[in-house]
Amino acid sequence: MTDRRARTRRNLLEREAELAGVDEALARLTGAAPHEADTGGGLLALSGPAGLGKTSLLAEVRRRAHAAGCTVLAARGGEQEQSQPFHVARQLVQPHLAANGSQDELRAVLGSWYAIVGPALGLCAPVAGAPPDPQGLRDGLDWVLTHLVAQRAPLVLLLDDAHWADAESLGWLAAYAPRTEHLPLLLVVAYRPDELPAHAEAFRTLPGRAGRRPLALAPLSPAAVGALVRESVGGHADDAFCQEAWAVTAGNPFEAVELTAKVHARGLDPVATSAPLLHDLAAAQRGGALAARIERLGPSTVRFAWACAVLGTAVPQDLAARVAAVGPEEAEAATERLREARVLSPAAGPGAAAPTGPAASAAAAEPEAPLEFVHPLIATALYRAVPDALRVALHGRAAVAVVDAGLGAGAAARHLLETHPEGDPWVVRTLREAAAENLRAGAPEAARRQLARALREPPAFDERAAVLYELGCASLLTEPANTVNHLRDALAEPFDDPGLRQGIVIRLAQVLAHTDRLAEASATLGGEIPRTRDPRARLRLQAEQFMWDAFRADEPDSPARSRRLARLADRLTGRDLTERYVIGLRAWDATLRGEPAEVALGHAARALGEHGLSWAHEDRGFEVPVLVALTYLYADRPDRAEELFEAGTAEFERQGWRGAHLSFAYSLRAYIRYRSGRLPAAEELALAGLRLAERVGRRTPVHWYAVTILIEILLARGRVDQAWQLAREHDYGEPFPAAVVFPDSQTVHAALLLARGERKAAAAELEAVGRRLTPRGIQNPSWCPWQLHLAQALAPDEPERARSLAEDAVRRARAFGAPSAIGQALRLAAEVATGPRRTALLGEAVATLSASPAAYELARA
């Protein structure tokens, strides 16, 4: 038996219960469980402080999984690699996907996910365009892993040192873990409980057959440590010596194995008189004593060991040599000395697993496998033993070395994060490049850290505004409040780039609008328009202001804005995207104000032009394309509206935008189907939109849309109690959003109250809607039938006013001219009318709706 195999077996002493759990989980996974109902995957979590044998236990899990015919994916977190996004995900998935061969073959395997997950997994460079949102990327990683499970089941995924995994990978796996119960996948994670981040709590608490609770590893008993000692130094070791070995190691398997190795190497007689020497031997493998022991190996070996500790895991020998400033022969000699001293692991034998991750490409060209420490405890102790100033310098050298080795700015950035600011332009440039890569790959938090560090370098005087702008863009999804501060700071900087200034202002307005601060967004744009000299740039800013004003529920002078918009849009030809956006806003404004539907449709067609409007443009929002599509809906062209929404949804999915954007698309497509009378299909899409909105967050704009539309559909299906329960569950009610929602949230809430028989409460809310919309000139009952609902609420007590409100709504609907709007107004007017007038209105409603696509309204009439 080799020394390594012997140590592995010894480390597994007193792990029978854990191994029984492993065997049980593997039996379920492979279908060897006694009952078919017990088959399937799950989570197996191994928990314990450093040195208790988690890595050895995972090695045994790997061996048993291979013996059971399972495919094994393995990765390991690294203390030095935590800031590298997707470091663990790459270790797990990259080797298996890269084995597909060429990029064309890989593209065929990944399909539409190629451009979304490829950059994160290091399989391809990020493509131009807006990056995927983090949720979209996580969905893509879910698909990749599920695809691998389907192709190579049963599959065992091993993650060692999960507490050191990068945040992006760890968050993904923790969210994926519940799905393992329903797949032929066993997820086995090992971690130190006191160091596990909060976003990985699923590994502690996930319910399920294989993951009811973590398997907490306990220290070895005195008897087990005695067995280790006797196996290493001979059966003649006496009880007092073995008891002292247990006492000085506290039963820690790693320390016990290392202690017995030192006893054997020194030829120490394992008797009671030698027992006092064990304390010093055990202390020599910890902290400062370990560093002192390594220093005796010589200066070049010390520098080489420090370089390895700075570089982390899977270290190419030539890279460590460059950082340590030693030659190839010195590096080879230092490696051998460190292996003999049990600092670095022995050389990998035949059949050893190939390295993965950032070091893989460099190692592939080397005959030697990457260097690994015997245990993370040694790597940590050695790293902390490096003098502070020298450690910073070594990180700086490592950053240059990895760039020179072709490993890219991303690999260098983690080292630059550990250096001190010195005003170095190369550092700023490299960090900005790494941040741009991470942002396009779907890791905005990593980009934020890198840009924040670049800002401290600091950048050159004329570069600071650009770095602040990039920092604001990186923080947009995770820290919108900080984004506002960064962008305002950028505007305060003295710089001469008009394009950069416009980009900053537009992005600032965007984040203000998306955080329900529409008035501030409009004011920001309004303040910039007069100072912008270029006419095309000024038009772009005007278009942005018109757009956010259109969504403001508190706009002070909406009619004046409407007149300005009409004068501007009616003279534009649509020669570029900005002009077509302005024309699209004009189409929507005409819809809200109830201008003839033909006018609104004419502007919508001009806005679309020959090639349509992109919903996922890198430099534009999706709001205007949505408004143009809704113009077709309210003007009785639901077929065209759904066609545009289907194209937009597909564009979101291709781009990896699976958060708020996709929720909006699903919810509004549900609304189109609702207005066309396809209620079951509408409900299905609305539920999908709500599920996505829940991931974004409650009481956000997307959440308002999802809940509002689903309630409208449930009311149409006669499920009033379910609609009320949904409203209560989602805290749907006052205060209503500051942004305009389609359909209007307060009106739908009043309709819900009306359906429950709460007429007075409904009337009060509808009166408030009228006070809000009438001064703005929003009078199209096709978009917001508040007058018709108010007429219903008032009819028993104020019949004359109810009939007057209904007749006015009919007049407005006729002015707009869409048969569905006219028919709905006639039907509701008939409800509050009496005698022959009621019969006449109802007959006209049926005739009018028969010529419209509003099948649901026709059925009610």
CSV table of N, CA and C in Angstrom, one decimal, residues 253-393:
chain,number,residue,atom,x,y,z
A,253,PRO,N,-7.9,14.9,12.6
A,253,PRO,CA,-7.2,13.9,11.8
A,253,PRO,C,-6.0,14.4,11.0
A,254,PHE,N,-6.1,15.6,10.4
A,254,PHE,CA,-5.0,16.2,9.7
A,254,PHE,C,-3.8,16.3,10.6
A,255,GLU,N,-4.0,17.0,11.7
A,255,GLU,CA,-2.8,17.2,12.6
A,255,GLU,C,-2.3,15.9,13.1
A,256,ALA,N,-3.2,14.9,13.4
A,256,ALA,CA,-2.7,13.6,13.9
A,256,ALA,C,-1.9,12.9,12.8
A,257,VAL,N,-2.3,12.9,11.6
A,257,VAL,CA,-1.5,12.3,10.5
A,257,VAL,C,-0.2,13.0,10.3
A,258,GLU,N,-0.2,14.3,10.3
A,258,GLU,CA,1.1,15.1,10.2
A,258,GLU,C,2.0,14.8,11.3
A,259,LEU,N,1.5,14.7,12.5
A,259,LEU,CA,2.3,14.4,13.7
A,259,LEU,C,2.9,13.1,13.6
A,260,THR,N,2.2,12.0,13.3
A,260,THR,CA,2.7,10.7,13.2
A,260,THR,C,3.8,10.6,12.1
A,261,ALA,N,3.6,11.4,11.0
A,261,ALA,CA,4.7,11.5,9.9
A,261,ALA,C,6.0,12.0,10.5
A,262,LYS,N,5.9,13.1,11.3
A,262,LYS,CA,7.1,13.7,11.9
A,262,LYS,C,7.7,12.7,12.9
A,263,VAL,N,6.9,12.0,13.7
A,263,VAL,CA,7.4,11.1,14.6
A,263,VAL,C,8.2,10.0,13.9
A,264,HIS,N,7.6,9.5,12.8
A,264,HIS,CA,8.3,8.5,12.0
A,264,HIS,C,9.6,9.0,11.4
A,265,ALA,N,9.5,10.3,10.8
A,265,ALA,CA,10.7,10.8,10.1
A,265,ALA,C,11.8,11.0,11.1
A,266,ARG,N,11.5,11.4,12.3
A,266,ARG,CA,12.6,11.6,13.3
A,266,ARG,C,13.1,10.4,14.0
A,267,GLY,N,12.4,9.3,13.8
A,267,GLY,CA,12.7,8.1,14.5
A,267,GLY,C,12.5,8.1,16.0
A,268,LEU,N,11.5,8.9,16.4
A,268,LEU,CA,11.2,9.1,17.8
A,268,LEU,C,10.7,7.8,18.4
A,269,ASP,N,11.2,7.4,19.5
A,269,ASP,CA,10.8,6.2,20.2
A,269,ASP,C,9.4,6.4,20.8
A,270,PRO,N,8.3,5.7,20.4
A,270,PRO,CA,7.0,6.0,20.9
A,270,PRO,C,6.7,5.5,22.3
A,271,VAL,N,7.4,6.0,23.2
A,271,VAL,CA,7.1,5.5,24.6
A,271,VAL,C,6.8,6.8,25.5
A,272,ALA,N,6.5,6.5,26.7
A,272,ALA,CA,6.0,7.6,27.6
A,272,ALA,C,7.1,8.7,27.8
A,273,THR,N,8.4,8.3,27.8
A,273,THR,CA,9.4,9.3,28.0
A,273,THR,C,9.5,10.3,26.9
A,274,SER,N,9.0,9.9,25.7
A,274,SER,CA,9.1,10.8,24.5
A,274,SER,C,7.8,11.6,24.4
A,275,ALA,N,6.8,11.3,25.2
A,275,ALA,CA,5.5,12.0,25.0
A,275,ALA,C,5.7,13.5,25.1
A,276,PRO,N,6.5,14.1,26.1
A,276,PRO,CA,6.6,15.5,26.2
A,276,PRO,C,7.1,16.2,24.9
A,277,LEU,N,7.8,15.5,24.0
A,277,LEU,CA,8.3,16.1,22.8
A,277,LEU,C,7.2,16.3,21.8
A,278,LEU,N,6.0,15.7,21.9
A,278,LEU,CA,5.0,15.7,20.9
A,278,LEU,C,4.4,17.1,20.8
A,279,HIS,N,4.4,17.9,21.9
A,279,HIS,CA,3.8,19.2,21.9
A,279,HIS,C,4.5,20.1,20.9
A,280,ASP,N,5.9,20.1,21.0
A,280,ASP,CA,6.7,20.9,20.1
A,280,ASP,C,6.5,20.5,18.7
A,281,LEU,N,6.5,19.1,18.5
A,281,LEU,CA,6.3,18.6,17.1
A,281,LEU,C,5.0,19.1,16.5
A,282,ALA,N,3.9,19.0,17.3
A,282,ALA,CA,2.6,19.4,16.8
A,282,ALA,C,2.6,20.9,16.5
A,283,ALA,N,3.2,21.7,17.4
A,283,ALA,CA,3.2,23.2,17.2
A,283,ALA,C,4.0,23.6,16.0
A,284,ALA,N,5.0,22.7,15.5
A,284,ALA,CA,5.8,23.1,14.4
A,284,ALA,C,5.0,23.1,13.1
A,285,GLN,N,3.8,22.5,13.1
A,285,GLN,CA,3.1,22.5,11.8
A,285,GLN,C,2.0,23.5,11.8
A,286,ARG,N,2.0,24.5,12.7
A,286,ARG,CA,1.0,25.6,12.8
A,286,ARG,C,1.7,26.9,12.7
A,287,GLY,N,1.0,27.9,12.0
A,287,GLY,CA,1.3,29.3,12.0
A,287,GLY,C,2.8,29.6,11.8
A,288,GLY,N,3.3,30.4,12.8
A,288,GLY,CA,4.7,30.9,12.7
A,288,GLY,C,5.7,29.8,12.8
A,289,ALA,N,5.4,28.7,13.5
A,289,ALA,CA,6.3,27.6,13.5
A,289,ALA,C,6.5,26.9,12.2
A,290,LEU,N,5.4,26.9,11.4
A,290,LEU,CA,5.4,26.3,10.1
A,290,LEU,C,6.3,27.2,9.2
A,291,ALA,N,6.1,28.5,9.3
A,291,ALA,CA,7.0,29.4,8.5
A,291,ALA,C,8.4,29.3,8.9
A,292,ALA,N,8.7,29.1,10.2
A,292,ALA,CA,10.1,29.0,10.6
A,292,ALA,C,10.7,27.7,10.1
A,293,ARG,N,9.9,26.6,10.0
A,293,ARG,CA,10.4,25.4,9.5
A,293,ARG,C,10.7,25.5,8.0
A,294,ILE,N,9.9,26.2,7.3
A,294,ILE,CA,10.1,26.4,5.8
A,294,ILE,C,11.3,27.2,5.6
A,295,GLU,N,11.6,28.2,6.5
A,295,GLU,CA,12.7,29.1,6.3
A,295,GLU,C,14.0,28.3,6.3
A,296,ARG,N,14.0,27.2,7.0
A,296,ARG,CA,15.3,26.4,7.1
A,296,ARG,C,15.6,25.7,5.8
A,297,LEU,N,14.6,25.7,4.8
A,297,LEU,CA,14.8,25.1,3.5
A,297,LEU,C,15.6,26.0,2.6
A,298,GLY,N,15.8,27.3,3.0
A,298,GLY,CA,16.6,28.1,2.1
A,298,GLY,C,15.8,29.3,1.5
A,299,PRO,N,16.5,30.4,1.3
A,299,PRO,CA,15.8,31.6,0.8
A,299,PRO,C,15.0,31.4,-0.5
A,300,SER,N,15.5,30.7,-1.5
A,300,SER,CA,14.8,30.6,-2.7
A,300,SER,C,13.6,29.7,-2.6
A,301,THR,N,13.7,28.7,-1.7
A,301,THR,CA,12.5,27.8,-1.4
A,301,THR,C,11.4,28.6,-0.7
A,302,VAL,N,11.8,29.5,0.2
A,302,VAL,CA,10.8,30.3,1.0
A,302,VAL,C,10.1,31.2,0.0
A,303,ARG,N,10.9,31.9,-0.9
A,303,ARG,CA,10.2,32.8,-1.9
A,303,ARG,C,9.3,32.0,-2.8
A,304,PHE,N,9.7,30.8,-3.2
A,304,PHE,CA,8.9,30.0,-4.1
A,304,PHE,C,7.6,29.5,-3.3
A,305,ALA,N,7.7,29.2,-2.0
A,305,ALA,CA,6.5,28.7,-1.3
A,305,ALA,C,5.6,29.9,-1.1
A,306,TRP,N,6.1,31.1,-0.8
A,306,TRP,CA,5.3,32.3,-0.7
A,306,TRP,C,4.5,32.6,-2.0
A,307,ALA,N,5.3,32.4,-3.1
A,307,ALA,CA,4.6,32.7,-4.4
A,307,ALA,C,3.5,31.7,-4.7
A,308,CYS,N,3.7,30.5,-4.3
A,308,CYS,CA,2.6,29.5,-4.4
A,308,CYS,C,1.4,29.8,-3.6
A,309,ALA,N,1.7,30.3,-2.4
A,309,ALA,CA,0.6,30.7,-1.5
A,309,ALA,C,-0.2,31.9,-2.0
A,310,VAL,N,0.5,32.8,-2.6
A,310,VAL,CA,-0.2,34.0,-3.2
A,310,VAL,C,-1.0,33.6,-4.4
A,311,LEU,N,-0.5,32.7,-5.2
A,311,LEU,CA,-1.2,32.3,-6.5
A,311,LEU,C,-2.4,31.4,-6.2
A,312,GLY,N,-2.4,30.7,-5.1
A,312,GLY,CA,-3.6,29.9,-4.7
A,312,GLY,C,-3.5,28.4,-5.0
A,313,THR,N,-4.5,27.9,-5.7
A,313,THR,CA,-4.6,26.5,-6.0
A,313,THR,C,-4.3,26.2,-7.4
A,314,ALA,N,-3.9,25.0,-7.7
A,314,ALA,CA,-3.5,24.6,-9.1
A,314,ALA,C,-2.5,25.5,-9.7
A,315,VAL,N,-1.3,25.7,-9.1
A,315,VAL,CA,-0.4,26.7,-9.5
A,315,VAL,C,0.6,26.1,-10.5
A,316,PRO,N,0.7,26.6,-11.7
A,316,PRO,CA,1.7,26.2,-12.6
A,316,PRO,C,3.1,26.5,-12.1
A,317,GLN,N,4.0,25.6,-12.1
A,317,GLN,CA,5.3,25.8,-11.6
A,317,GLN,C,6.1,27.0,-12.2
A,318,ASP,N,6.0,27.1,-13.5
A,318,ASP,CA,6.7,28.2,-14.1
A,318,ASP,C,6.1,29.6,-13.7
A,319,LEU,N,4.8,29.6,-13.5
A,319,LEU,CA,4.2,30.9,-13.0
A,319,LEU,C,4.7,31.2,-11.6
A,320,ALA,N,4.8,30.2,-10.7
A,320,ALA,CA,5.3,30.5,-9.4
A,320,ALA,C,6.7,30.9,-9.4
A,321,ALA,N,7.5,30.3,-10.4
A,321,ALA,CA,8.9,30.7,-10.5
A,321,ALA,C,9.0,32.2,-10.9
A,322,ARG,N,8.2,32.6,-11.8
A,322,ARG,CA,8.3,34.0,-12.2
A,322,ARG,C,7.9,35.0,-11.1
A,323,VAL,N,6.9,34.6,-10.3
A,323,VAL,CA,6.5,35.5,-9.2
A,323,VAL,C,7.6,35.5,-8.1
A,324,ALA,N,8.2,34.3,-7.9
A,324,ALA,CA,9.3,34.2,-6.9
A,324,ALA,C,10.6,34.7,-7.4
A,325,ALA,N,10.7,35.0,-8.7
A,325,ALA,CA,12.0,35.4,-9.3
A,325,ALA,C,13.1,34.4,-9.1
A,326,VAL,N,12.8,33.1,-9.4
A,326,VAL,CA,13.8,32.1,-9.4
A,326,VAL,C,13.8,31.4,-10.7
A,327,GLY,N,14.9,30.8,-11.1
A,327,GLY,CA,15.0,30.1,-12.4
A,327,GLY,C,14.3,28.8,-12.4
A,328,PRO,N,14.2,28.1,-13.5
A,328,PRO,CA,13.6,26.8,-13.6
A,328,PRO,C,14.2,25.8,-12.8
A,329,GLU,N,15.5,25.7,-12.7
A,329,GLU,CA,16.2,24.7,-11.9
A,329,GLU,C,15.9,24.9,-10.4
A,330,GLU,N,16.0,26.2,-10.0
A,330,GLU,CA,15.7,26.5,-8.6
A,330,GLU,C,14.3,26.2,-8.3
A,331,ALA,N,13.3,26.4,-9.2
A,331,ALA,CA,11.9,26.1,-8.9
A,331,ALA,C,11.7,24.6,-8.8
A,332,GLU,N,12.4,23.9,-9.6
A,332,GLU,CA,12.3,22.4,-9.5
A,332,GLU,C,12.8,21.9,-8.2
A,333,ALA,N,14.0,22.4,-7.8
A,333,ALA,CA,14.5,22.0,-6.5
A,333,ALA,C,13.7,22.5,-5.3
A,334,ALA,N,13.1,23.7,-5.4
A,334,ALA,CA,12.3,24.1,-4.3
A,334,ALA,C,11.0,23.3,-4.2
A,335,THR,N,10.5,22.9,-5.4
A,335,THR,CA,9.3,22.1,-5.4
A,335,THR,C,9.5,20.7,-4.7
A,336,GLU,N,10.7,20.1,-5.0
A,336,GLU,CA,11.0,18.9,-4.3
A,336,GLU,C,11.2,19.0,-2.8
A,337,ARG,N,11.9,20.1,-2.4
A,337,ARG,CA,12.1,20.3,-1.0
A,337,ARG,C,10.8,20.5,-0.3
A,338,LEU,N,9.9,21.3,-0.9
A,338,LEU,CA,8.6,21.5,-0.3
A,338,LEU,C,7.7,20.2,-0.2
A,339,ARG,N,7.9,19.4,-1.2
A,339,ARG,CA,7.2,18.1,-1.2
A,339,ARG,C,7.7,17.2,-0.1
A,340,GLU,N,9.0,17.2,0.1
A,340,GLU,CA,9.6,16.4,1.1
A,340,GLU,C,9.2,16.9,2.5
A,341,ALA,N,9.0,18.2,2.6
A,341,ALA,CA,8.6,18.8,3.9
A,341,ALA,C,7.1,18.7,4.1
A,342,ARG,N,6.4,18.0,3.2
A,342,ARG,CA,5.0,17.8,3.3
A,342,ARG,C,4.2,19.2,3.3
A,343,VAL,N,4.7,20.1,2.5
A,343,VAL,CA,4.0,21.4,2.3
A,343,VAL,C,3.2,21.3,1.0
A,344,LEU,N,3.9,20.8,-0.1
A,344,LEU,CA,3.2,20.6,-1.3
A,344,LEU,C,2.9,19.1,-1.5
A,345,SER,N,1.8,18.8,-2.2
A,345,SER,CA,1.4,17.5,-2.4
A,345,SER,C,2.4,16.7,-3.3
A,346,PRO,N,2.5,15.4,-3.1
A,346,PRO,CA,3.4,14.7,-4.0
A,346,PRO,C,3.0,14.8,-5.5
A,347,ALA,N,4.0,14.6,-6.4
A,347,ALA,CA,3.7,14.7,-7.8
A,347,ALA,C,2.6,13.7,-8.2
A,348,ALA,N,1.7,14.2,-9.0
A,348,ALA,CA,0.5,13.4,-9.5
A,348,ALA,C,1.0,12.2,-10.3
A,349,GLY,N,0.5,11.0,-10.0
A,349,GLY,CA,0.9,9.9,-10.7
A,349,GLY,C,0.1,9.7,-12.0
A,350,PRO,N,0.3,8.6,-12.7
A,350,PRO,CA,-0.4,8.4,-14.0
A,350,PRO,C,-1.9,8.3,-13.7
A,351,GLY,N,-2.7,8.9,-14.6
A,351,GLY,CA,-4.2,8.9,-14.5
A,351,GLY,C,-4.7,10.0,-13.6
A,352,ALA,N,-3.8,10.9,-13.1
A,352,ALA,CA,-4.4,12.0,-12.3
A,352,ALA,C,-5.2,12.9,-13.1
A,353,ALA,N,-6.2,13.5,-12.4
A,353,ALA,CA,-7.1,14.4,-13.1
A,353,ALA,C,-6.4,15.6,-13.6
A,354,ALA,N,-6.8,16.0,-14.8
A,354,ALA,CA,-6.2,17.2,-15.4
A,354,ALA,C,-6.7,18.5,-14.7
A,355,PRO,N,-5.9,19.5,-14.6
A,355,PRO,CA,-6.3,20.7,-13.9
A,355,PRO,C,-7.4,21.4,-14.7
A,356,THR,N,-8.2,22.2,-14.0
A,356,THR,CA,-9.2,23.0,-14.7
A,356,THR,C,-9.1,24.4,-14.1
A,357,GLY,N,-9.9,25.3,-14.7
A,357,GLY,CA,-9.9,26.7,-14.3
A,357,GLY,C,-8.9,27.6,-14.9
A,358,PRO,N,-8.6,28.7,-14.3
A,358,PRO,CA,-7.7,29.7,-15.0
A,358,PRO,C,-6.3,29.1,-15.2
A,359,ALA,N,-5.8,28.2,-14.4
A,359,ALA,CA,-4.5,27.6,-14.7
A,359,ALA,C,-4.4,26.6,-15.7
A,360,ALA,N,-5.6,26.1,-16.2
A,360,ALA,CA,-5.6,25.0,-17.1
A,360,ALA,C,-4.8,25.2,-18.4
A,361,SER,N,-5.0,26.3,-19.0
A,361,SER,CA,-4.3,26.5,-20.3
A,361,SER,C,-2.8,26.6,-20.1
A,362,ALA,N,-2.4,27.2,-19.0
A,362,ALA,CA,-0.9,27.3,-18.8
A,362,ALA,C,-0.4,25.9,-18.5
A,363,ALA,N,-1.1,25.2,-17.7
A,363,ALA,CA,-0.6,23.9,-17.3
A,363,ALA,C,-0.6,22.9,-18.4
A,364,ALA,N,-1.5,23.1,-19.4
A,364,ALA,CA,-1.5,22.1,-20.5
A,364,ALA,C,-0.2,22.0,-21.2
A,365,ALA,N,0.5,23.1,-21.3
A,365,ALA,CA,1.7,23.1,-22.1
A,365,ALA,C,2.9,22.6,-21.2
A,366,GLU,N,2.7,22.3,-20.0
A,366,GLU,CA,3.8,21.9,-19.1
A,366,GLU,C,3.8,20.4,-18.8
A,367,PRO,N,4.9,19.8,-18.7
A,367,PRO,CA,4.9,18.4,-18.4
A,367,PRO,C,4.5,18.1,-17.0
A,368,GLU,N,4.7,19.1,-16.1
A,368,GLU,CA,4.4,19.0,-14.7
A,368,GLU,C,2.9,19.4,-14.4
A,369,ALA,N,2.2,18.6,-13.6
A,369,ALA,CA,0.9,19.0,-13.2
A,369,ALA,C,1.0,20.3,-12.3
A,370,PRO,N,-0.1,21.1,-12.2
A,370,PRO,CA,0.0,22.2,-11.3
A,370,PRO,C,0.3,21.8,-9.8
A,371,LEU,N,0.9,22.7,-9.1
A,371,LEU,CA,1.2,22.4,-7.7
A,371,LEU,C,0.0,22.7,-6.8
A,372,GLU,N,-0.1,21.8,-5.8
A,372,GLU,CA,-1.1,21.9,-4.8
A,372,GLU,C,-0.5,21.8,-3.4
A,373,PHE,N,-1.1,22.5,-2.4
A,373,PHE,CA,-0.7,22.3,-1.1
A,373,PHE,C,-1.3,21.0,-0.5
A,374,VAL,N,-0.5,20.4,0.5
A,374,VAL,CA,-1.0,19.2,1.1
A,374,VAL,C,-2.4,19.4,1.7
A,375,HIS,N,-2.6,20.6,2.3
A,375,HIS,CA,-3.9,20.9,3.0
A,375,HIS,C,-4.1,22.4,2.9
A,376,PRO,N,-5.3,22.9,2.8
A,376,PRO,CA,-5.6,24.3,2.8
A,376,PRO,C,-5.1,25.0,4.1
A,377,LEU,N,-5.0,24.3,5.2
A,377,LEU,CA,-4.5,24.8,6.5
A,377,LEU,C,-3.0,25.3,6.3
A,378,ILE,N,-2.3,24.5,5.5
A,378,ILE,CA,-0.9,24.9,5.3
A,378,ILE,C,-0.8,26.1,4.4
A,379,ALA,N,-1.6,26.1,3.3
A,379,ALA,CA,-1.6,27.3,2.4
A,379,ALA,C,-2.0,28.5,3.2
A,380,THR,N,-3.0,28.5,4.0
A,380,THR,CA,-3.5,29.6,4.8
A,380,THR,C,-2.4,30.1,5.7
A,381,ALA,N,-1.8,29.2,6.5
A,381,ALA,CA,-0.7,29.6,7.4
A,381,ALA,C,0.4,30.2,6.7
A,382,LEU,N,0.8,29.6,5.6
A,382,LEU,CA,1.9,30.2,4.8
A,382,LEU,C,1.6,31.5,4.3
A,383,TYR,N,0.4,31.7,3.7
A,383,TYR,CA,0.0,33.0,3.2
A,383,TYR,C,0.1,34.1,4.2
A,384,ARG,N,-0.4,33.8,5.4
A,384,ARG,CA,-0.5,34.7,6.5
A,384,ARG,C,0.9,35.0,7.1
A,385,ALA,N,1.8,34.1,6.8
A,385,ALA,CA,3.2,34.3,7.3
A,385,ALA,C,4.0,35.2,6.5
A,386,VAL,N,3.6,35.5,5.2
A,386,VAL,CA,4.3,36.4,4.4
A,386,VAL,C,4.3,37.8,4.9
A,387,PRO,N,5.4,38.4,5.1
A,387,PRO,CA,5.3,39.8,5.6
A,387,PRO,C,4.4,40.7,4.8
A,388,ASP,N,3.7,41.6,5.4
A,388,ASP,CA,2.6,42.3,4.7
A,388,ASP,C,3.1,43.0,3.5
A,389,ALA,N,4.2,43.8,3.6
A,389,ALA,CA,4.7,44.5,2.4
A,389,ALA,C,5.1,43.6,1.3
A,390,LEU,N,5.7,42.5,1.7
A,390,LEU,CA,6.1,41.6,0.6
A,390,LEU,C,4.9,40.9,0.0
A,391,ARG,N,3.9,40.5,0.8
A,391,ARG,CA,2.7,39.9,0.2
A,391,ARG,C,2.1,40.8,-0.8
A,392,VAL,N,2.0,42.1,-0.5
A,392,VAL,CA,1.4,43.1,-1.5
A,392,VAL,C,2.2,43.1,-2.7
A,393,ALA,N,3.6,43.1,-2.6
A,393,ALA,CA,4.4,43.1,-3.7
A,393,ALA,C,4.3,41.9,-4.6
